[in-house]
Short mmCIF file of C-alpha atoms and ligand atoms in Angstrom, two decimals:
data_model
loop_
_atom_site.label_atom_id
_atom_site.label_comp_id
_atom_site.label_asym_id
_atom_site.label_seq_id
_atom_site.Cartn_x
_atom_site.Cartn_y
_atom_site.Cartn_z
CA MET V 1 -99.14 -19.72 -23.91
CA SER V 2 -99.76 -23.39 -23.31
CA GLY V 3 -99.75 -26.07 -25.96
CA ASP V 4 -102.97 -27.97 -26.74
CA THR V 5 -103.52 -31.39 -25.19
CA ALA V 6 -101.92 -33.29 -28.07
CA MET V 7 -98.73 -31.27 -27.71
CA PRO V 8 -96.25 -31.12 -24.87
CA GLU V 9 -96.70 -28.17 -22.58
CA VAL V 10 -94.79 -25.13 -23.76
CA ASP V 11 -94.39 -21.79 -22.02
CA VAL V 12 -93.25 -18.57 -23.62
CA TYR V 13 -92.53 -15.70 -21.24
CA ARG V 14 -91.18 -12.25 -21.70
CA LEU V 15 -88.60 -11.87 -18.92
CA THR V 16 -87.28 -8.37 -19.54
CA ARG V 17 -87.56 -5.74 -22.25
CA SER V 18 -85.66 -7.89 -24.70
CA LEU V 19 -85.29 -11.37 -23.16
CA HIS V 20 -87.76 -14.21 -23.61
CA LEU V 21 -87.93 -17.71 -22.20
CA LEU V 22 -89.07 -20.65 -24.36
CA ARG V 23 -89.66 -23.57 -22.03
CA LEU V 24 -90.72 -27.12 -22.78
CA LYS V 25 -92.05 -29.24 -19.93
CA ASP V 26 -90.83 -32.79 -20.54
CA ARG V 27 -92.94 -35.26 -18.60
CA GLU V 28 -92.16 -38.08 -21.05
CA THR V 29 -88.48 -38.78 -20.44
CA ARG V 30 -88.29 -41.40 -17.72
CA PHE V 31 -84.52 -41.78 -17.64
CA PHE V 32 -82.49 -38.62 -18.18
CA GLU V 33 -79.35 -39.47 -20.18
CA GLY V 34 -80.89 -42.96 -20.42
CA LEU V 35 -79.81 -43.36 -16.82
CA TRP V 36 -81.39 -41.17 -14.15
CA GLU V 37 -84.96 -41.75 -13.00
CA ILE V 38 -86.84 -38.43 -13.13
CA PRO V 39 -90.48 -38.98 -12.15
CA GLU V 40 -90.53 -35.23 -11.49
CA GLY V 41 -89.79 -34.50 -15.18
CA VAL V 42 -87.47 -31.84 -16.54
CA THR V 43 -87.71 -28.62 -18.51
CA TYR V 44 -85.60 -27.39 -21.39
CA ASN V 45 -85.16 -23.64 -21.30
CA SER V 46 -84.20 -21.78 -24.44
CA TYR V 47 -83.85 -17.99 -24.48
CA VAL V 48 -84.42 -15.41 -27.17
CA LEU V 49 -82.96 -11.92 -27.10
CA THR V 50 -84.49 -9.39 -29.46
CA GLY V 51 -82.37 -6.40 -30.41
CA SER V 52 -82.27 -3.47 -32.81
CA GLU V 53 -80.59 -5.52 -35.55
CA GLY V 54 -82.17 -8.91 -35.10
CA ALA V 55 -82.60 -11.71 -32.60
CA VAL V 56 -80.27 -14.11 -30.82
CA VAL V 57 -81.44 -17.59 -29.81
CA PHE V 58 -79.65 -19.34 -26.96
CA ASP V 59 -79.89 -23.14 -27.11
CA THR V 60 -82.92 -25.18 -28.14
CA TRP V 61 -84.71 -28.28 -26.82
CA LYS V 62 -84.50 -32.03 -27.15
CA GLY V 63 -84.76 -32.98 -30.82
CA LYS V 64 -88.12 -34.75 -30.73
CA TRP V 65 -89.72 -31.37 -30.09
CA SER V 66 -87.92 -29.48 -32.89
CA GLY V 67 -91.16 -28.63 -34.66
CA VAL V 68 -92.77 -27.36 -31.47
CA PHE V 69 -89.66 -25.30 -30.79
CA LEU V 70 -89.84 -23.55 -34.14
CA GLU V 71 -93.52 -22.89 -33.65
CA ALA V 72 -92.92 -21.36 -30.22
CA LEU V 73 -90.05 -19.29 -31.61
CA ARG V 74 -92.32 -17.90 -34.31
CA GLY V 75 -94.49 -16.50 -31.53
CA ILE V 76 -91.61 -14.13 -30.67
CA VAL V 77 -89.67 -13.51 -33.88
CA ASP V 78 -89.64 -14.45 -37.52
CA PRO V 79 -86.92 -17.15 -37.65
CA ARG V 80 -85.38 -15.28 -40.58
CA ASP V 81 -84.60 -12.46 -38.14
CA VAL V 82 -82.49 -14.78 -35.98
CA LYS V 83 -78.97 -13.57 -36.63
CA TYR V 84 -77.13 -15.73 -34.11
CA LEU V 85 -77.73 -19.10 -32.50
CA VAL V 86 -75.60 -19.43 -29.38
CA VAL V 87 -74.81 -23.05 -28.57
CA HIS V 88 -73.80 -23.14 -24.92
CA HIS V 89 -73.54 -26.91 -24.85
CA MET V 90 -73.86 -29.64 -27.45
CA GLU V 91 -75.65 -32.23 -25.30
CA PRO V 92 -78.76 -32.98 -27.35
CA ASP V 93 -81.19 -31.92 -24.61
CA HIS V 94 -80.16 -28.41 -25.68
CA SER V 95 -78.92 -28.78 -29.25
CA GLY V 96 -81.68 -31.13 -30.44
CA ALA V 97 -83.61 -28.58 -32.51
CA LEU V 98 -80.46 -27.06 -34.00
CA ARG V 99 -80.83 -28.75 -37.37
CA GLN V 100 -84.33 -27.44 -37.90
CA LEU V 101 -83.49 -23.94 -36.73
CA VAL V 102 -80.40 -23.76 -38.93
CA GLY V 103 -82.43 -25.09 -41.85
CA GLU V 104 -85.06 -22.42 -41.44
CA ALA V 105 -83.18 -19.41 -40.19
CA ASP V 106 -79.56 -19.94 -41.31
CA PRO V 107 -78.16 -18.04 -38.32
CA ILE V 108 -74.47 -17.73 -37.58
CA VAL V 109 -73.79 -20.31 -34.89
CA LEU V 110 -71.68 -19.02 -32.01
CA GLY V 111 -70.00 -21.58 -29.77
CA HIS V 112 -66.84 -22.99 -28.31
CA PRO V 113 -64.29 -23.99 -30.97
CA LEU V 114 -65.03 -27.67 -30.19
CA THR V 115 -68.69 -27.17 -31.04
CA LYS V 116 -68.25 -26.99 -34.83
CA GLY V 117 -67.03 -30.57 -35.17
CA MET V 118 -69.77 -31.82 -32.87
CA ILE V 119 -72.47 -30.14 -34.97
CA GLU V 120 -71.00 -31.80 -38.04
CA SER V 121 -70.95 -35.26 -36.47
CA PHE V 122 -74.19 -35.06 -34.46
CA TYR V 123 -76.34 -33.41 -37.11
CA GLY V 124 -74.45 -33.78 -40.41
CA LEU V 125 -74.46 -30.01 -40.78
CA THR V 126 -71.86 -27.37 -41.55
CA PRO V 127 -73.66 -24.17 -40.58
CA ARG V 128 -72.10 -20.73 -40.70
CA PHE V 129 -70.00 -20.89 -37.54
CA LYS V 130 -68.04 -18.40 -35.51
CA PRO V 131 -65.99 -19.76 -32.59
CA VAL V 132 -66.04 -17.53 -29.54
CA GLY V 133 -63.01 -17.07 -27.32
CA ASP V 134 -63.02 -17.10 -23.55
CA GLY V 135 -64.12 -13.60 -22.52
CA GLU V 136 -64.91 -12.53 -26.10
CA ARG V 137 -67.52 -9.84 -26.62
CA VAL V 138 -69.92 -9.91 -29.57
CA THR V 139 -72.34 -7.09 -30.33
CA LEU V 140 -75.36 -6.99 -32.60
CA GLY V 141 -76.84 -3.50 -32.66
CA ASP V 142 -77.84 -2.76 -29.08
CA VAL V 143 -77.24 -6.37 -27.98
CA ASP V 144 -74.02 -6.85 -26.07
CA LEU V 145 -72.91 -10.42 -25.30
CA VAL V 146 -69.83 -11.62 -23.41
CA PHE V 147 -68.95 -15.31 -23.69
CA HIS V 148 -67.16 -17.26 -21.00
CA HIS V 149 -65.73 -20.72 -21.43
CA THR V 150 -66.95 -22.86 -18.52
CA PRO V 151 -65.41 -26.27 -19.23
CA TRP V 152 -66.98 -29.38 -17.66
CA LEU V 153 -70.22 -27.61 -16.79
CA HIS V 154 -71.09 -29.95 -18.22
CA TRP V 155 -68.89 -30.91 -21.19
CA PRO V 156 -65.53 -29.46 -22.26
CA GLU V 157 -67.20 -27.22 -24.87
CA THR V 158 -69.70 -25.64 -22.48
CA ILE V 159 -69.85 -21.86 -22.45
CA MET V 160 -72.01 -19.26 -20.71
CA THR V 161 -73.23 -15.90 -21.96
CA TYR V 162 -73.40 -12.73 -19.94
CA VAL V 163 -75.96 -10.35 -21.39
CA ALA V 164 -74.46 -7.13 -20.12
CA GLY V 165 -77.47 -4.85 -20.66
CA GLU V 166 -79.75 -7.17 -18.70
CA GLY V 167 -77.34 -8.27 -15.96
CA ALA V 168 -78.27 -11.82 -16.98
CA LEU V 169 -76.01 -14.84 -16.94
CA LEU V 170 -77.23 -17.64 -19.20
CA SER V 171 -75.66 -20.51 -17.32
CA CYS V 172 -76.80 -23.58 -19.28
CA ASP V 173 -76.63 -26.77 -17.15
CA ALA V 174 -75.11 -24.97 -14.16
CA PHE V 175 -77.74 -23.85 -11.62
CA GLY V 176 -80.29 -26.05 -13.36
CA ALA V 177 -82.64 -28.49 -11.69
CA PHE V 178 -84.90 -31.40 -12.49
CA GLY V 179 -88.63 -30.96 -12.11
CA VAL V 180 -91.53 -29.38 -13.98
CA PHE V 181 -92.99 -26.27 -12.43
CA ASN V 182 -95.73 -23.77 -13.10
CA GLU V 183 -93.56 -20.98 -11.71
CA VAL V 184 -90.94 -19.23 -13.82
CA TRP V 185 -88.83 -17.58 -11.13
CA ALA V 186 -87.60 -19.48 -8.07
CA ASP V 187 -88.72 -16.60 -5.84
CA GLU V 188 -92.34 -17.42 -6.68
CA LEU V 189 -91.91 -20.50 -4.49
CA GLY V 190 -92.60 -20.38 -0.76
CA GLU V 191 -89.99 -21.59 1.71
CA ALA V 192 -91.14 -25.24 1.59
CA GLY V 193 -91.27 -25.14 -2.21
CA TRP V 194 -87.78 -23.67 -2.34
CA GLU V 195 -86.47 -26.38 -0.04
CA ARG V 196 -87.99 -29.02 -2.30
CA TYR V 197 -86.59 -27.20 -5.33
CA MET V 198 -83.08 -27.28 -3.83
CA TRP V 199 -83.44 -31.06 -3.61
CA TYR V 200 -84.08 -31.12 -7.37
CA MET V 201 -81.13 -28.80 -7.95
CA LYS V 202 -78.86 -30.99 -5.84
CA LYS V 203 -80.15 -34.09 -7.61
CA TYR V 204 -79.30 -32.52 -10.97
CA PHE V 205 -75.89 -31.41 -9.70
CA ALA V 206 -74.98 -34.78 -8.18
CA ASN V 207 -76.21 -36.96 -11.03
CA VAL V 208 -75.21 -34.88 -14.02
CA ILE V 209 -72.14 -32.86 -13.06
CA GLY V 210 -71.04 -34.39 -9.75
CA THR V 211 -67.99 -36.00 -11.34
CA TYR V 212 -66.74 -32.56 -12.38
CA HIS V 213 -67.57 -30.79 -9.12
CA GLU V 214 -64.14 -29.18 -8.83
CA TRP V 215 -64.81 -27.34 -12.09
CA VAL V 216 -67.88 -25.75 -10.54
CA VAL V 217 -65.67 -23.86 -8.10
CA LYS V 218 -63.05 -23.02 -10.75
CA ASN V 219 -65.65 -21.62 -13.12
CA ILE V 220 -67.58 -19.64 -10.50
CA GLU V 221 -64.30 -18.13 -9.25
CA LYS V 222 -63.25 -17.32 -12.81
CA LEU V 223 -66.51 -15.53 -13.52
CA SER V 224 -66.37 -13.50 -10.34
CA SER V 225 -62.71 -12.60 -10.96
CA ARG V 226 -63.89 -11.15 -14.28
CA GLY V 227 -66.45 -9.01 -12.50
CA VAL V 228 -69.45 -11.06 -13.64
CA ALA V 229 -72.00 -10.37 -10.88
CA PRO V 230 -75.36 -11.24 -12.45
CA SER V 231 -78.65 -10.03 -11.10
CA LEU V 232 -80.37 -12.83 -13.05
CA ILE V 233 -79.19 -16.42 -13.57
CA LEU V 234 -81.04 -18.12 -16.40
CA PRO V 235 -80.28 -21.86 -16.53
CA SER V 236 -81.27 -24.33 -19.23
CA HIS V 237 -83.28 -26.52 -16.84
CA GLY V 238 -85.61 -25.54 -14.02
CA LEU V 239 -86.52 -22.16 -12.57
CA LEU V 240 -84.82 -18.81 -13.05
CA LEU V 241 -82.91 -17.17 -10.24
CA ARG V 242 -82.70 -13.64 -8.88
CA GLY V 243 -82.36 -11.88 -5.54
CA SER V 244 -81.78 -13.93 -2.39
CA ARG V 245 -82.60 -17.20 -4.15
CA LEU V 246 -79.81 -16.51 -6.65
CA GLN V 247 -77.36 -15.88 -3.80
CA HIS V 248 -78.48 -19.02 -1.99
CA ALA V 249 -78.05 -21.13 -5.15
CA ILE V 250 -74.50 -19.81 -5.64
CA GLU V 251 -73.66 -20.62 -2.00
CA LYS V 252 -75.00 -24.16 -2.40
CA TYR V 253 -73.15 -24.59 -5.68
CA LEU V 254 -69.89 -23.57 -4.06
CA ALA V 255 -70.49 -25.94 -1.13
CA TRP V 256 -71.32 -28.84 -3.44
CA GLY V 257 -68.45 -27.92 -5.74
CA ARG V 258 -66.07 -28.03 -2.81
CA GLY V 259 -67.50 -31.43 -1.89
CA LEU V 260 -68.55 -30.26 1.58
CA PRO V 261 -70.76 -32.91 3.24
CA GLU V 262 -73.71 -32.26 5.50
CA GLN V 263 -72.34 -32.72 8.97
CA GLY V 264 -73.64 -35.78 10.76
CA LYS V 265 -75.44 -37.32 7.77
CA THR V 266 -74.89 -41.03 7.10
CA LEU V 267 -76.31 -42.94 4.16
CA LEU V 268 -76.95 -46.67 4.38
CA VAL V 269 -77.22 -48.35 0.98
CA TYR V 270 -78.14 -52.01 0.88
CA THR V 271 -79.08 -54.86 -1.41
CA SER V 272 -81.04 -57.75 0.05
CA MET V 273 -82.03 -60.93 -1.81
CA TYR V 274 -84.07 -62.78 0.81
CA GLY V 275 -84.26 -60.46 3.81
CA PHE V 276 -81.06 -61.35 5.68
CA VAL V 277 -79.47 -57.99 4.87
CA GLU V 278 -82.68 -56.25 5.92
CA ARG V 279 -82.19 -57.72 9.39
CA ILE V 280 -78.77 -56.05 9.50
CA VAL V 281 -80.40 -52.81 8.38
CA GLU V 282 -82.55 -52.95 11.52
CA VAL V 283 -79.42 -53.28 13.67
CA VAL V 284 -77.93 -50.24 11.94
CA ARG V 285 -81.17 -48.25 12.25
CA ASP V 286 -81.43 -49.05 15.96
CA TYR V 287 -77.86 -47.99 16.56
CA PHE V 288 -78.29 -44.63 14.81
CA ALA V 289 -81.62 -44.03 16.56
CA SER V 290 -80.08 -44.77 19.96
CA LYS V 291 -77.30 -42.27 19.26
CA GLY V 292 -79.65 -39.65 17.84
CA ARG V 293 -77.63 -39.62 14.64
CA ARG V 294 -79.11 -38.91 11.21
CA LEU V 295 -79.38 -41.94 8.93
CA VAL V 296 -80.81 -42.04 5.40
CA VAL V 297 -81.63 -45.57 4.22
CA ALA V 298 -81.76 -46.66 0.57
CA GLY V 299 -82.67 -50.25 -0.21
CA PHE V 300 -82.68 -52.50 -3.25
CA THR V 301 -84.66 -55.62 -2.38
CA ASP V 302 -86.85 -58.35 -3.89
CA GLY V 303 -89.88 -56.19 -3.13
CA GLY V 304 -88.82 -52.80 -4.40
CA ARG V 305 -86.01 -50.40 -4.94
CA VAL V 306 -85.30 -46.74 -4.56
CA ASP V 307 -84.36 -44.64 -7.58
CA LEU V 308 -80.62 -44.68 -8.18
CA SER V 309 -80.79 -40.97 -9.03
CA ASP V 310 -82.10 -40.27 -5.51
CA VAL V 311 -79.39 -42.44 -3.96
CA ILE V 312 -76.71 -40.48 -5.84
CA SER V 313 -78.22 -37.25 -4.58
CA GLU V 314 -78.23 -38.53 -0.99
CA ALA V 315 -74.70 -39.95 -1.29
CA TYR V 316 -73.31 -36.73 -2.71
CA ASP V 317 -73.46 -34.79 0.55
CA ALA V 318 -73.40 -37.66 3.07
CA GLU V 319 -70.55 -37.44 5.54
CA SER V 320 -70.28 -41.23 5.64
CA ILE V 321 -71.75 -44.16 3.74
CA VAL V 322 -72.46 -47.70 4.93
CA PHE V 323 -72.79 -50.39 2.27
CA ALA V 324 -74.57 -53.59 3.31
CA THR V 325 -74.74 -56.32 0.72
CA ALA V 326 -75.40 -59.91 -0.04
CA THR V 327 -72.86 -62.13 -1.79
CA TYR V 328 -73.80 -63.39 -5.24
CA GLU V 329 -71.95 -66.18 -7.05
CA ALA V 330 -68.87 -65.67 -4.85
CA ASP V 331 -68.86 -61.98 -5.73
CA VAL V 332 -70.57 -58.84 -4.55
CA HIS V 333 -74.25 -58.64 -5.52
CA PRO V 334 -74.22 -57.21 -9.08
CA LEU V 335 -76.71 -54.47 -8.27
CA MET V 336 -74.59 -53.35 -5.31
CA ARG V 337 -71.51 -53.33 -7.55
CA HIS V 338 -73.36 -51.07 -9.96
CA VAL V 339 -74.76 -48.75 -7.30
CA ALA V 340 -71.43 -48.50 -5.47
CA SER V 341 -69.57 -47.84 -8.73
CA VAL V 342 -71.90 -45.00 -9.66
CA ILE V 343 -71.67 -43.52 -6.15
CA ALA V 344 -67.87 -43.79 -6.40
CA ARG V 345 -67.91 -41.99 -9.74
CA LYS V 346 -70.20 -39.15 -8.69
CA THR V 347 -69.34 -38.52 -5.03
CA PRO V 348 -66.31 -36.50 -3.86
CA GLY V 349 -63.56 -38.84 -2.67
CA GLY V 350 -62.29 -39.22 0.86
CA ARG V 351 -65.68 -39.97 2.42
CA LYS V 352 -65.73 -42.45 5.29
CA THR V 353 -67.30 -45.73 4.22
CA ALA V 354 -68.01 -49.04 5.94
CA VAL V 355 -68.95 -52.40 4.47
CA ILE V 356 -71.13 -55.13 5.93
CA ALA V 357 -71.34 -58.24 3.78
CA ILE V 358 -73.02 -61.59 4.26
CA TYR V 359 -72.78 -64.88 2.44
CA GLY V 360 -74.45 -68.26 2.31
CA TRP V 361 -71.63 -70.60 1.41
CA GLY V 362 -68.50 -68.53 0.80
CA GLY V 363 -67.55 -64.91 1.59
CA ARG V 364 -65.94 -62.58 -0.87
CA ALA V 365 -68.25 -59.60 -1.29
CA GLY V 366 -66.60 -57.70 1.57
CA ARG V 367 -63.16 -57.82 -0.03
CA VAL V 368 -64.53 -56.89 -3.45
CA MET V 369 -66.37 -53.89 -2.01
CA GLU V 370 -63.33 -52.78 -0.02
CA GLU V 371 -61.18 -52.80 -3.13
CA LEU V 372 -63.80 -51.01 -5.21
CA LEU V 373 -64.20 -48.26 -2.61
CA ARG V 374 -60.48 -47.84 -1.92
CA ASN V 375 -59.73 -47.61 -5.63
CA ALA V 376 -62.33 -44.85 -5.86
CA GLY V 377 -60.51 -42.86 -3.16
CA PHE V 378 -62.89 -43.52 -0.28
CA ASN V 379 -61.68 -43.99 3.26
CA VAL V 380 -62.81 -47.52 4.12
CA VAL V 381 -62.93 -47.63 7.92
CA GLY V 382 -63.67 -51.34 8.06
CA VAL V 383 -65.35 -54.44 6.68
CA VAL V 384 -67.48 -56.87 8.65
CA GLU V 385 -68.42 -60.10 6.92
CA PHE V 386 -70.32 -63.09 8.26
CA LYS V 387 -72.78 -65.84 7.37
CA ALA V 388 -76.36 -64.92 6.56
CA GLY V 389 -78.54 -64.99 9.66
CA GLU V 390 -75.72 -64.41 12.14
CA GLU V 391 -76.19 -60.68 12.71
CA GLY V 392 -77.08 -61.33 16.37
CA ARG V 393 -73.78 -63.12 17.00
CA ASN V 394 -71.91 -60.34 15.11
CA ARG V 395 -73.77 -57.41 16.66
CA ASP V 396 -70.73 -56.10 18.56
CA LYS V 397 -68.63 -56.15 15.40
CA ILE V 398 -71.33 -54.24 13.50
CA ILE V 399 -71.63 -51.64 16.28
CA GLY V 400 -67.85 -51.33 16.48
CA LEU V 401 -67.75 -50.66 12.74
CA LEU V 402 -70.47 -48.00 12.94
CA GLU V 403 -68.74 -46.33 15.87
CA SER V 404 -65.64 -45.83 13.75
CA LEU V 405 -67.58 -43.77 11.22
FE1 FE2 E 501 -75.42 -31.36 -20.15
FE1 FE2 E 502 -78.77 -30.19 -19.86
#
């Protein structure tokens, strides 16, 4: 079904004999987590499992749509028949409608032991609560659930559920993606659509869980060591995965989790106040073009700026990163400090980086950037710093720096 025009768009789909998807298409949130630009929007996926002795609801939506959530749920089950609410993750994009659901249905909440205290503080509620252990099995009539603790995907309390009878892994944030789609399953996309979709998946990975990328590998390996080999992966954002698309997503997740860069990809990030840095950008572009090397350019200027969320996604799998910046009040340009700090936080360490800095009356930005990047664990191959307008005179130094990447 689709909501009427006054309501956000809601989809309810029956996925298997007993599993249903409740999906809200959020085109309103401009900054996910108050931080990441998402012009492509995002979906919140909740799931409902109906069994012989009642229903289980897995996660909800962002709180502003609590009423719509309950209404959509009523299209599948009477809320009073909801025996369990599984809280995979307390981030409010998934737990937002918890208060209303608990108020109406009074289910037993199943979650990580840490979840109980978070429900109390976030929502002022003390629902009936049963903590689930790592690997614990819970049955409800013919419904058979196995819970796995998957810390840092995306918070320490995050868990996943394996629905044994359906071969379905409810993976919460993991394997999710930004974007609003008409499709339900990723295999409904053609090759070009899938390629675009993988960009949204990488963007979600890099921006939201990039800091914890090592836990991606640990958790995937833990699940496979327990014999969890799902035929369906049902994430809490984006499209659902099965078949070859599921396998491809796992391969990409392992590559990103291991911090493997795309060979030969360099990202140039720059801030330019009056156009002097943009002249350096042309030198860098020309060099990469002459060498036939791949360069992605992301600029923050007086005329426009790229989305930081896209820059993080590009930085995440770049083999090397060049930072070109203006000096500002005898310091690095504040926007560059911010962008570089977020890249440093989200990107696997050890990447080769280079700094080109210019100044009008006194240089310092180069040293500041070098320290920031070294402290973040990057390999700073060099810093070139000179007066604004002198890129011609310093061309050999710039080329020498780029050659060492
Ligand atoms: Fe999250
Ligand atoms: Fe999320």
